[in-house]
Coordinates of C-alpha atoms and ligand atoms in Angstrom, one line a residue:
M1 CA -41.2 15.6 -64.1
I2 CA -42.9 13.9 -67.3
V3 CA -40.5 10.9 -66.3
K4 CA -42.1 10.1 -63.4
E5 CA -45.5 10.6 -63.8
F6 CA -44.9 8.1 -67.5
L7 CA -42.9 5.2 -64.7
N8 CA -46.3 6.4 -62.1
K9 CA -48.0 4.8 -64.8
A10 CA -46.7 1.6 -65.4
V11 CA -49.6 -1.3 -64.8
S12 CA -48.6 -5.4 -65.3
R13 CA -51.2 -6.8 -68.1
R14 CA -52.4 -9.5 -66.2
G15 CA -52.7 -7.2 -63.5
F16 CA -54.0 -4.4 -65.6
L17 CA -56.6 -7.5 -67.1
G18 CA -57.5 -8.7 -65.0
S19 CA -57.1 -12.3 -66.8
A20 CA -54.1 -14.4 -65.7
G21 CA -53.9 -13.3 -61.7
A22 CA -51.1 -11.7 -60.4
G23 CA -47.5 -11.8 -60.9
A24 CA -46.2 -9.4 -62.6
A25 CA -46.1 -6.4 -60.4
G26 CA -45.2 -3.7 -63.4
L27 CA -45.9 -1.1 -60.0
A28 CA -43.6 -2.5 -58.1
A29 CA -40.8 -0.4 -59.5
A30 CA -42.6 2.6 -60.9
G31 CA -40.8 6.2 -59.8
L32 CA -37.6 4.6 -60.2
G33 CA -37.0 3.2 -63.2
F34 CA -33.0 2.7 -65.0
Q35 CA -30.4 4.9 -65.5
Q36 CA -30.0 5.7 -68.7
A37 CA -26.6 4.9 -70.4
D38 CA -24.8 6.6 -72.9
A39 CA -25.4 4.2 -76.2
A40 CA -21.6 5.7 -78.1
P41 CA -19.4 2.9 -80.1
L42 CA -15.9 2.2 -78.3
E43 CA -13.0 1.0 -79.8
P44 CA -11.2 -1.8 -78.6
P45 CA -9.8 -1.6 -74.9
A46 CA -6.3 -3.4 -74.6
N47 CA -7.3 -5.9 -72.3
W48 CA -10.4 -7.4 -71.8
D49 CA -12.3 -8.2 -69.1
Y50 CA -14.6 -11.3 -70.8
E51 CA -14.5 -13.4 -73.2
A52 CA -16.5 -15.7 -75.1
D53 CA -17.7 -16.6 -78.5
V54 CA -21.2 -15.5 -78.7
V55 CA -22.0 -12.9 -76.4
V56 CA -25.9 -11.9 -75.2
I57 CA -27.4 -8.7 -74.8
G58 CA -30.6 -9.2 -72.5
Y59 CA -31.1 -12.7 -71.2
G60 CA -35.2 -13.2 -71.6
G61 CA -37.3 -14.7 -74.0
A62 CA -35.1 -13.8 -77.3
G63 CA -32.4 -13.8 -75.0
T64 CA -32.4 -17.1 -73.6
C65 CA -33.4 -18.9 -76.9
A66 CA -30.6 -17.3 -78.8
A67 CA -27.9 -18.2 -75.6
I68 CA -29.4 -22.3 -76.0
E69 CA -29.1 -22.2 -80.2
A70 CA -25.2 -21.1 -79.9
A71 CA -24.3 -23.5 -76.9
E72 CA -26.1 -26.4 -79.2
A73 CA -24.2 -25.0 -81.6
G74 CA -20.9 -25.7 -79.6
A75 CA -19.6 -21.8 -79.3
S76 CA -18.8 -20.5 -75.8
V77 CA -21.8 -18.4 -74.4
L78 CA -21.9 -15.0 -71.9
A79 CA -26.0 -14.1 -71.3
I80 CA -25.5 -10.4 -68.9
E81 CA -28.5 -9.1 -68.3
K82 CA -29.4 -6.2 -66.1
T83 CA -31.7 -7.4 -64.0
T84 CA -31.2 -9.4 -60.8
T85 CA -32.9 -12.8 -62.9
A86 CA -33.5 -13.7 -66.0
G87 CA -36.6 -14.0 -67.9
G88 CA -37.7 -10.7 -68.0
N89 CA -41.2 -10.1 -69.9
T90 CA -41.1 -13.4 -71.3
S91 CA -41.8 -15.0 -67.6
H92 CA -44.5 -12.5 -66.6
S93 CA -46.2 -12.6 -69.8
G94 CA -49.4 -14.0 -70.2
G95 CA -47.7 -17.1 -71.5
I96 CA -49.5 -17.2 -75.3
V97 CA -47.3 -18.6 -78.3
Y98 CA -48.4 -18.0 -81.6
L99 CA -47.8 -21.4 -83.9
G100 CA -50.1 -22.7 -86.2
G101 CA -49.5 -24.2 -89.2
G102 CA -51.3 -27.7 -87.5
T103 CA -49.1 -28.3 -84.1
P104 CA -50.0 -31.0 -82.6
L105 CA -52.2 -29.3 -80.1
Q106 CA -54.2 -27.9 -83.7
K107 CA -54.9 -31.0 -85.4
M108 CA -56.0 -32.9 -81.5
H109 CA -58.6 -30.4 -81.5
G110 CA -59.8 -31.2 -85.4
F111 CA -58.2 -27.7 -87.0
D112 CA -56.8 -28.0 -89.7
D113 CA -54.3 -25.3 -90.5
T114 CA -51.4 -24.7 -92.9
P115 CA -48.6 -22.7 -93.3
E116 CA -50.4 -21.0 -96.0
N117 CA -53.4 -20.6 -94.8
M118 CA -51.1 -19.2 -91.3
Y119 CA -48.9 -16.6 -93.4
N120 CA -51.9 -15.4 -96.0
Y121 CA -53.4 -15.0 -92.1
L122 CA -50.6 -12.6 -90.4
V123 CA -49.9 -11.2 -94.2
A124 CA -52.5 -9.1 -94.8
Q125 CA -52.5 -8.8 -90.3
M126 CA -49.4 -7.8 -90.2
G127 CA -49.8 -4.9 -91.8
P128 CA -47.6 -3.2 -95.0
T129 CA -44.8 -2.7 -93.1
A130 CA -44.2 -6.5 -92.2
D131 CA -41.7 -8.4 -93.7
K132 CA -43.3 -10.8 -95.9
N133 CA -40.4 -13.2 -95.9
R134 CA -40.1 -13.3 -93.0
I135 CA -43.5 -13.9 -92.1
Q136 CA -43.1 -16.9 -94.6
I137 CA -39.9 -18.5 -92.9
Y138 CA -42.1 -18.2 -89.7
S139 CA -45.4 -19.8 -90.5
E140 CA -43.5 -22.7 -92.8
Q141 CA -41.4 -23.0 -89.2
S142 CA -43.8 -22.2 -87.0
V143 CA -45.0 -26.2 -86.3
G144 CA -41.1 -26.5 -86.3
H145 CA -40.6 -24.0 -83.0
Y146 CA -43.7 -25.6 -81.3
D147 CA -41.4 -29.1 -81.4
W148 CA -37.8 -27.4 -80.1
L149 CA -40.4 -25.8 -77.4
T150 CA -41.8 -28.6 -76.0
Q151 CA -38.7 -30.7 -76.2
R152 CA -37.1 -28.3 -74.2
G153 CA -40.0 -28.3 -72.0
V154 CA -43.1 -26.1 -72.6
V155 CA -46.5 -27.8 -71.7
F156 CA -49.0 -26.5 -73.7
G157 CA -52.4 -26.7 -71.8
Q158 CA -54.7 -29.1 -73.6
K159 CA -58.0 -27.3 -73.6
F160 CA -59.5 -26.0 -76.5
W161 CA -61.4 -21.7 -75.6
E162 CA -64.0 -21.4 -77.8
G163 CA -65.1 -18.0 -78.5
K164 CA -63.2 -14.9 -77.4
V165 CA -61.3 -15.0 -75.0
V166 CA -58.3 -12.4 -73.9
Q167 CA -56.2 -15.4 -72.7
P168 CA -57.7 -18.6 -71.3
P169 CA -56.9 -18.9 -67.4
S170 CA -53.2 -18.4 -66.6
E171 CA -54.1 -22.1 -64.1
E172 CA -54.9 -23.6 -67.7
G173 CA -53.4 -22.4 -70.0
G174 CA -54.6 -24.5 -73.6
L175 CA -55.5 -23.2 -77.4
S176 CA -57.1 -20.3 -78.2
F177 CA -58.9 -17.4 -81.1
S178 CA -55.4 -14.7 -80.1
G179 CA -56.1 -12.4 -82.5
N180 CA -58.8 -11.1 -85.7
E181 CA -58.8 -14.8 -87.4
A182 CA -62.3 -14.9 -87.6
N183 CA -62.7 -11.1 -88.2
S184 CA -64.3 -9.3 -90.9
P185 CA -62.0 -8.9 -93.6
Y186 CA -59.8 -11.7 -92.5
S187 CA -61.8 -14.2 -92.3
E188 CA -62.1 -14.2 -96.0
I189 CA -59.0 -13.7 -96.2
A190 CA -58.0 -16.9 -94.0
I191 CA -59.5 -19.5 -92.6
P192 CA -59.9 -18.6 -89.5
M193 CA -57.6 -21.1 -86.9
P194 CA -56.6 -21.4 -83.6
R195 CA -52.9 -20.1 -83.2
G196 CA -52.7 -19.4 -79.0
H197 CA -51.3 -21.4 -77.3
M198 CA -50.8 -21.0 -74.0
P199 CA -49.2 -22.9 -71.0
A200 CA -50.8 -23.5 -67.6
G201 CA -48.9 -21.0 -65.5
A202 CA -48.9 -18.9 -68.2
G203 CA -45.5 -16.9 -69.3
A204 CA -43.4 -18.5 -65.8
Q205 CA -43.7 -21.8 -67.8
V206 CA -42.7 -20.5 -70.9
Y207 CA -39.9 -19.5 -69.3
A208 CA -39.0 -22.0 -66.8
P209 CA -38.0 -25.2 -68.8
L210 CA -36.1 -22.8 -71.3
K211 CA -34.2 -21.6 -68.4
A212 CA -33.2 -24.9 -67.2
T213 CA -32.5 -26.4 -70.9
A214 CA -29.9 -23.3 -70.5
D215 CA -28.7 -24.0 -66.7
K216 CA -27.5 -27.9 -68.3
L217 CA -25.4 -25.8 -71.1
P218 CA -22.0 -24.3 -70.9
I219 CA -23.6 -20.8 -71.4
Q220 CA -21.9 -17.9 -68.2
T221 CA -24.1 -15.6 -66.8
I222 CA -23.4 -12.6 -65.1
Y223 CA -26.6 -10.1 -63.4
N224 CA -27.1 -6.7 -62.5
T225 CA -25.2 -6.2 -65.4
Q226 CA -26.1 -3.9 -68.9
G227 CA -24.4 -3.5 -72.0
E228 CA -23.8 0.0 -72.4
R229 CA -21.6 0.6 -75.5
L230 CA -20.8 -1.9 -78.3
V231 CA -16.9 -2.2 -79.7
V232 CA -15.7 -1.8 -83.4
D233 CA -13.6 -1.8 -84.7
K234 CA -11.6 -1.1 -87.5
S235 CA -13.3 -2.9 -90.5
G236 CA -16.4 -1.3 -88.5
A237 CA -16.9 -5.2 -87.2
V238 CA -18.8 -5.1 -83.9
V239 CA -15.8 -7.3 -81.7
G240 CA -17.0 -6.7 -77.6
I241 CA -19.3 -4.7 -75.6
Q242 CA -18.1 -2.4 -72.4
V243 CA -21.1 -3.5 -70.2
R244 CA -21.0 -2.5 -66.3
S245 CA -21.4 -4.5 -63.5
G246 CA -23.2 -3.5 -60.0
I247 CA -26.5 -2.3 -61.6
P248 CA -29.5 -2.6 -58.3
D249 CA -32.6 -3.8 -59.7
P250 CA -35.5 -1.6 -58.7
G251 CA -37.8 -4.3 -59.7
V252 CA -35.9 -6.2 -56.6
P253 CA -35.3 -3.3 -54.4
N254 CA -33.5 -6.3 -51.4
A255 CA -31.8 -7.9 -53.6
T256 CA -28.1 -8.0 -53.4
P257 CA -25.8 -6.6 -56.6
V258 CA -23.4 -9.1 -58.0
A259 CA -19.4 -8.7 -56.3
L260 CA -18.2 -7.5 -59.9
S261 CA -18.7 -2.9 -60.4
G262 CA -17.8 -1.0 -62.6
E263 CA -17.1 -0.8 -66.3
I264 CA -16.3 -4.4 -68.1
F265 CA -14.8 -5.4 -71.0
V266 CA -16.9 -8.5 -73.0
K267 CA -14.8 -9.4 -76.0
A268 CA -17.2 -11.4 -78.6
N269 CA -15.0 -13.8 -81.0
K270 CA -18.4 -14.3 -83.3
G271 CA -21.1 -11.7 -82.4
V272 CA -22.2 -9.8 -79.9
I273 CA -26.4 -10.8 -79.6
L274 CA -28.6 -7.7 -78.7
T275 CA -32.1 -9.0 -76.9
T276 CA -33.1 -6.5 -74.7
G277 CA -36.5 -5.8 -75.3
G278 CA -38.9 -2.6 -76.8
F279 CA -38.8 0.8 -75.3
Q280 CA -42.0 1.4 -73.6
F281 CA -40.7 3.1 -70.3
N282 CA -38.1 5.6 -72.2
P283 CA -39.7 9.0 -72.3
E284 CA -38.3 10.5 -74.3
M285 CA -37.8 8.3 -77.2
L286 CA -41.8 7.9 -77.2
A287 CA -42.0 11.6 -76.7
Q288 CA -39.9 11.1 -80.1
Y289 CA -40.8 7.5 -82.3
A290 CA -44.2 7.2 -80.9
P291 CA -45.8 10.2 -78.6
W292 CA -49.4 8.6 -78.7
Y293 CA -48.9 5.9 -76.8
L294 CA -47.4 9.1 -73.4
S295 CA -51.0 9.0 -72.6
A296 CA -51.3 5.2 -72.3
F297 CA -49.9 3.0 -69.0
P298 CA -46.2 1.1 -70.6
L299 CA -46.5 -2.8 -69.8
G300 CA -43.7 -4.7 -68.5
G301 CA -42.7 -6.8 -65.2
P302 CA -41.4 -5.9 -62.2
S303 CA -38.3 -3.9 -63.0
Q304 CA -39.7 -2.4 -66.2
V305 CA -36.9 -2.5 -67.9
D306 CA -37.4 -1.7 -71.8
D307 CA -35.5 1.6 -72.3
G308 CA -34.6 0.9 -75.7
S309 CA -30.9 0.3 -74.7
G310 CA -30.3 -2.0 -77.1
I311 CA -32.4 0.0 -80.1
K312 CA -30.0 2.4 -79.2
M313 CA -26.8 0.4 -79.4
G314 CA -27.4 -0.6 -82.9
Q315 CA -28.6 3.2 -83.6
S316 CA -24.9 3.7 -82.5
V317 CA -22.6 1.4 -84.9
G318 CA -25.5 2.8 -88.1
A319 CA -28.8 -0.2 -88.0
A320 CA -31.8 0.6 -89.8
L321 CA -34.5 1.4 -87.5
Y322 CA -37.4 -0.6 -88.0
D323 CA -41.0 1.4 -87.0
L324 CA -40.5 2.5 -83.8
S325 CA -43.6 4.6 -84.6
F326 CA -46.0 1.7 -83.6
A327 CA -46.8 0.1 -80.7
S328 CA -49.9 -2.3 -79.8
P329 CA -52.3 -0.6 -76.8
W330 CA -54.5 -3.2 -75.6
K331 CA -58.0 -2.0 -74.6
F332 CA -60.3 -5.3 -75.6
V333 CA -64.4 -5.2 -75.4
Y334 CA -64.5 -8.4 -74.8
A335 CA -64.7 -11.0 -72.8
P336 CA -67.3 -12.7 -73.1
G337 CA -68.5 -12.3 -76.4
E338 CA -71.8 -11.4 -75.2
M339 CA -70.0 -7.2 -74.4
C340 CA -69.3 -7.1 -77.8
K341 CA -73.3 -7.1 -79.0
C342 CA -72.1 -3.2 -77.1
I343 CA -71.5 0.1 -79.9
L344 CA -67.9 2.0 -79.8
V345 CA -68.7 5.7 -80.3
D346 CA -65.9 8.6 -80.1
Q347 CA -66.0 11.9 -79.2
V348 CA -68.6 13.0 -82.1
G349 CA -71.0 9.9 -81.6
A350 CA -70.0 8.2 -84.5
R351 CA -68.9 4.1 -84.6
F352 CA -65.4 3.8 -85.2
V353 CA -64.2 0.4 -84.9
G354 CA -66.3 -3.6 -84.9
E355 CA -66.2 -3.4 -81.5
S356 CA -65.0 -8.2 -81.5
R357 CA -61.7 -6.7 -83.3
Y358 CA -58.5 -7.2 -80.9
G359 CA -57.4 -4.9 -78.9
Q360 CA -54.8 -3.3 -80.7
D361 CA -57.3 -2.4 -83.3
V362 CA -60.2 -0.4 -80.7
G363 CA -56.7 0.6 -78.3
D364 CA -54.7 2.4 -80.9
L365 CA -58.1 4.3 -82.8
I366 CA -59.0 5.2 -79.1
I367 CA -55.3 6.6 -78.8
R368 CA -54.7 8.1 -82.1
R369 CA -58.2 9.1 -84.1
N370 CA -60.2 9.8 -81.0
G371 CA -57.7 11.5 -78.9
G372 CA -58.1 9.1 -76.6
V373 CA -62.3 9.3 -76.0
A374 CA -64.9 6.5 -76.5
W375 CA -67.9 5.2 -75.1
Q376 CA -69.8 1.8 -75.0
I377 CA -73.1 2.4 -75.6
F378 CA -75.9 -0.9 -74.5
D379 CA -79.2 -0.9 -74.4
T380 CA -81.1 -2.3 -71.7
P381 CA -81.2 -6.0 -73.1
T382 CA -77.8 -6.5 -74.4
Y383 CA -76.4 -4.5 -71.5
E384 CA -78.4 -7.2 -69.1
A385 CA -76.9 -10.0 -71.0
A386 CA -73.4 -8.8 -70.9
K387 CA -73.0 -8.9 -67.4
A388 CA -75.2 -12.3 -67.2
A389 CA -72.4 -13.9 -69.3
G390 CA -70.0 -12.5 -67.2
G391 CA -68.9 -8.9 -68.9
F392 CA -67.2 -6.4 -66.1
F393 CA -68.8 -3.1 -66.2
S394 CA -68.1 0.4 -63.8
E395 CA -70.5 2.7 -63.2
P396 CA -72.2 4.1 -66.3
V397 CA -71.6 7.7 -66.7
G398 CA -75.1 7.8 -68.0
T399 CA -78.3 5.8 -68.3
A400 CA -81.1 7.7 -69.8
D401 CA -84.6 6.5 -71.1
T402 CA -83.5 7.8 -75.0
V403 CA -80.3 7.5 -77.2
E404 CA -80.5 10.7 -77.4
E405 CA -80.9 11.9 -73.6
L406 CA -78.1 9.5 -73.4
A407 CA -75.9 11.4 -75.8
A408 CA -75.5 14.6 -72.5
S409 CA -73.9 12.7 -70.7
I410 CA -71.2 12.1 -73.4
N411 CA -70.8 15.2 -74.0
V412 CA -72.1 14.2 -78.2
D413 CA -74.1 15.6 -80.2
P414 CA -77.8 13.9 -79.4
A415 CA -79.0 14.2 -83.2
I416 CA -75.5 12.1 -84.5
L417 CA -75.3 9.6 -81.4
A418 CA -79.5 8.8 -82.6
N419 CA -78.3 8.5 -86.1
T420 CA -75.3 6.2 -85.3
V421 CA -77.8 4.1 -83.1
S422 CA -80.4 3.8 -85.7
F423 CA -78.2 3.5 -88.8
Y424 CA -76.3 0.5 -86.6
N425 CA -79.8 -0.9 -85.7
E426 CA -81.5 -1.2 -89.3
Q427 CA -78.6 -3.1 -90.9
A428 CA -78.0 -5.2 -87.1
K429 CA -82.0 -6.7 -88.5
Q430 CA -80.5 -7.3 -91.8
G431 CA -77.6 -9.5 -90.2
K432 CA -75.2 -6.8 -91.3
D433 CA -72.2 -4.3 -90.4
P434 CA -71.4 -2.5 -93.8
L435 CA -69.4 0.0 -92.2
F436 CA -67.1 -2.2 -89.3
L437 CA -68.0 -5.8 -91.1
K438 CA -68.9 -7.6 -86.5
H439 CA -70.0 -11.1 -87.2
E440 CA -74.0 -11.5 -87.5
E441 CA -73.5 -13.2 -83.7
F442 CA -72.6 -9.6 -83.0
L443 CA -74.8 -8.2 -84.2
T444 CA -78.6 -7.0 -82.2
P445 CA -80.1 -3.6 -82.6
L446 CA -80.4 -1.5 -79.3
E447 CA -84.0 -0.4 -79.3
T448 CA -85.1 0.0 -75.9
G449 CA -84.3 1.9 -73.0
P450 CA -83.5 3.2 -70.8
F451 CA -79.8 3.1 -72.5
L452 CA -76.4 3.2 -70.9
A453 CA -72.8 4.9 -71.5
F454 CA -70.1 3.6 -69.8
D455 CA -66.1 5.2 -69.8
F456 CA -63.2 3.2 -72.3
G457 CA -61.7 6.0 -72.9
V458 CA -58.1 6.3 -72.0
S459 CA -57.9 7.2 -68.5
T460 CA -59.8 4.3 -67.8
G461 CA -56.7 2.0 -68.4
I462 CA -54.9 1.0 -72.5
A463 CA -52.0 -1.0 -71.8
F464 CA -48.8 -0.9 -74.1
I465 CA -46.0 -2.5 -75.6
T466 CA -43.7 -1.5 -77.7
L467 CA -43.2 -2.8 -81.8
G468 CA -40.7 -1.6 -83.4
G469 CA -36.6 -1.8 -83.2
L470 CA -33.7 -2.5 -85.4
R471 CA -34.1 -3.6 -88.3
C472 CA -32.5 -7.5 -89.3
T473 CA -32.1 -10.2 -91.8
E474 CA -34.0 -13.2 -92.2
N475 CA -31.3 -14.6 -89.5
A476 CA -31.6 -12.1 -87.5
E477 CA -28.2 -10.2 -88.6
V478 CA -28.3 -6.6 -87.7
I479 CA -27.9 -4.1 -90.6
N480 CA -27.5 -0.5 -91.4
S481 CA -29.7 1.3 -93.5
F482 CA -28.4 0.4 -96.7
G483 CA -29.5 -3.6 -96.2
E484 CA -25.9 -3.9 -95.2
I485 CA -25.1 -6.7 -92.4
I486 CA -23.2 -4.6 -89.8
P487 CA -20.1 -7.5 -88.7
G488 CA -20.6 -9.2 -85.9
L489 CA -24.0 -7.9 -84.7
Y490 CA -27.3 -10.2 -84.4
S491 CA -30.5 -9.0 -82.7
A492 CA -34.0 -10.7 -82.0
G493 CA -36.8 -10.4 -79.8
K494 CA -38.8 -6.6 -79.3
T495 CA -35.5 -5.3 -79.9
A496 CA -35.4 -6.2 -83.2
P497 CA -38.5 -7.7 -84.7
G498 CA -39.2 -10.2 -86.5
I499 CA -42.8 -10.2 -88.0
N500 CA -44.6 -8.0 -86.1
P501 CA -42.6 -4.5 -86.2
E502 CA -46.4 -2.5 -86.8
Y503 CA -48.9 -5.2 -85.8
Y504 CA -49.3 -7.6 -82.7
V505 CA -51.8 -10.8 -81.7
S506 CA -51.3 -12.5 -78.1
G507 CA -48.5 -14.4 -78.7
S508 CA -47.3 -12.9 -81.6
A509 CA -43.7 -10.8 -79.5
V510 CA -43.2 -14.9 -77.4
G511 CA -43.3 -16.2 -80.3
D512 CA -41.5 -14.8 -82.6
G513 CA -39.0 -13.6 -79.9
T514 CA -38.0 -17.4 -79.2
F515 CA -38.0 -18.0 -83.2
W516 CA -35.7 -15.6 -83.8
G517 CA -33.6 -15.0 -80.5
R518 CA -32.8 -19.1 -82.1
A519 CA -31.7 -17.8 -85.4
A520 CA -29.6 -15.3 -83.7
G521 CA -28.4 -18.0 -81.9
R522 CA -27.4 -20.4 -84.4
A523 CA -25.9 -17.7 -87.0
A524 CA -23.6 -16.5 -84.4
A525 CA -22.0 -19.7 -84.1
A526 CA -21.5 -20.1 -87.1
A527 CA -19.9 -17.1 -87.6
A528 CA -16.0 -17.5 -88.5
S529 CA -14.5 -15.7 -85.0
R530 CA -12.4 -12.9 -84.9
Ligands
LIG601 C1 -48.0 -8.7 -69.1 C2 -47.1 -8.6 -70.0 C3 -48.1 -9.8 -70.7 C4 -47.9 -10.3 -72.3 N1 -48.3 -11.1 -72.7 C5 -48.0 -12.2 -73.7 C6 -48.5 -12.9 -74.6 O1 -49.3 -13.3 -73.6 N2 -47.8 -13.2 -75.2 C7 -46.8 -12.7 -76.3 O2 -46.6 -13.2 -77.3 N3 -46.3 -11.5 -75.9 C8 -47.2 -10.7 -74.8 N4 -46.4 -9.9 -74.4 C9 -45.1 -8.8 -74.5 C10 -44.2 -9.9 -74.5 O3 -44.1 -10.4 -72.8 C11 -43.0 -9.4 -75.0 O4 -42.8 -8.6 -76.1 C12 -42.0 -10.1 -74.7 O5 -41.5 -11.1 -74.2 C13 -39.9 -9.9 -75.4 O6 -39.0 -11.1 -75.2 P1 -37.9 -10.2 -75.4 O7 -36.8 -11.7 -75.1 O8 -37.5 -9.2 -77.1 O9 -37.5 -9.7 -74.5 P2 -37.5 -9.6 -72.4 O10 -38.4 -11.1 -72.2 O11 -38.1 -8.6 -71.8 O12 -35.8 -9.5 -72.0 C14 -35.2 -8.3 -72.3 C15 -34.1 -9.0 -71.4 O13 -33.2 -8.0 -71.4 C16 -32.9 -7.3 -70.0 N5 -32.2 -5.7 -70.5 C17 -32.7 -5.0 -70.7 N6 -31.5 -4.2 -71.2 C18 -30.4 -4.7 -70.9 C19 -29.0 -4.0 -71.4 N7 -29.4 -3.0 -71.5 N8 -28.3 -5.1 -70.3 C20 -28.8 -6.2 -69.7 N9 -30.0 -6.8 -70.0 C21 -31.0 -5.8 -70.9 C22 -33.5 -7.3 -69.5 O14 -34.3 -6.9 -68.1 C23 -34.6 -8.4 -70.1 O15 -34.3 -9.8 -69.2 C24 -46.9 -9.9 -72.7 C25 -45.9 -8.5 -71.8 C26 -46.5 -8.3 -70.5 C27 -45.8 -7.0 -69.6

């Protein structure tokens, strides 16, 4: 029952945020879901049904980039995809790609970013468990990755969107600040630079050119087929995979599955690459590793495929797990920036975050610190100004002439709420926020009633993706808990985060996945045949 209730809550971020137009109908398959497969490894069969140098499991963003690189390096490539179509969440995403260090688009708008500046920001932002070596590689090669994507047909929107945007309009795309770059303390650690690069047409237009590139290469693809169990030889090397074909796609219920059916054994002469996404649609895995997020909405495209199958396959051959307790639950106070002039208070009436912070900071604190509770408090001038700037408001849960009276509507102690507002006002008048370092631009005393309270808790909608996965080397080789490479096994994307196992800023999933998908493809193609 819990599984069904959970899947019924599924939502697409684009629909949910209402910011990027239609397309990602995350509710389409709610309640159906895919069957979980047993991931235990197998011995090599007497006969193989298929054979390729490189076998890619999961043909989304990371998988397609892996296939392209492997094929361009001369390897024969077979890509196995569980759903009816290629693209995964990447093609349903907002399409922001986190790139910097001096991309042509940054330069065009006069932003003098450097790899070092990008590295300094990302190391501070991505948290203590992120791999600094991979952040360095990503920062140093980010311009190269921009070139690789654009040379393969990705066209980023040319406009720069100033101020606080969750993402540029879908029909235009463009460049924006897509994380906490301009928020203190990050703005003191690295010069704030916009790094969110987005094409017009969002994720569909990140993915379509990559798919078109892949279609011109000798890459064999099999759809409606799921990778289930890795095949391992006596030495412990991964030499293939058992897949199951004829899997109906709940995201495309009327599609005819391909003719193949049943168990199929695929030999991988050089390597298997697991690129099956995360596990936000697997309530059992969430309950085990990241139970806080069961109260939030798992985010995904129509097929809701992120059930952790790749992570479980990796685990089955001894892969080390990396940060499975982290997710990115988004709750944005902005846009517009005027909305950040409110204060957010918790279940006792105290502030708990700088209101202009990136949505993961806000959402994660609401879920993990506040037990799902948060209230947004405005006075009349800040409310009117935010409304005039285009801010979205639901019905207030309370309106009162004084802060003390407002407290009753959100069930907090009047003295605590009054104290919170009075301390905030005192500091805001001096342009300071010593508690949460909100920028002066968003500091306006809340003094003029009526005061308004809005529900901002988890029940008003917080969507999330999981962040953790398999631990890999910088070449996307999967490693075990002793740091040893598991021969023949590679992974990337949300199955094996490169720079963002703990924290996400918009663009870092598609950026990271496409980048390390490419690394996996190159490394597998360069491996010796078994
Ligand atoms: C609505 C929405 C908006 C988003 N916006 C952004 C954004 O703007 N920027 C950003 O960086 N991130 C964004 N994200 C997150 C981002 O899209 C994903 O984290 C990222 O695309 C994951 O890439 P991937 O290659 O790991 O997985 P995917 O692109 O999802 O590909 C995984 C593929 O594996 C297939 N698969 C799964 N299991 C199996 C199996 N056992 N066998 C065979 N195939 C399998 C799936 O069907 C899928 O095609 C968004 C996500 C959503 C849902």
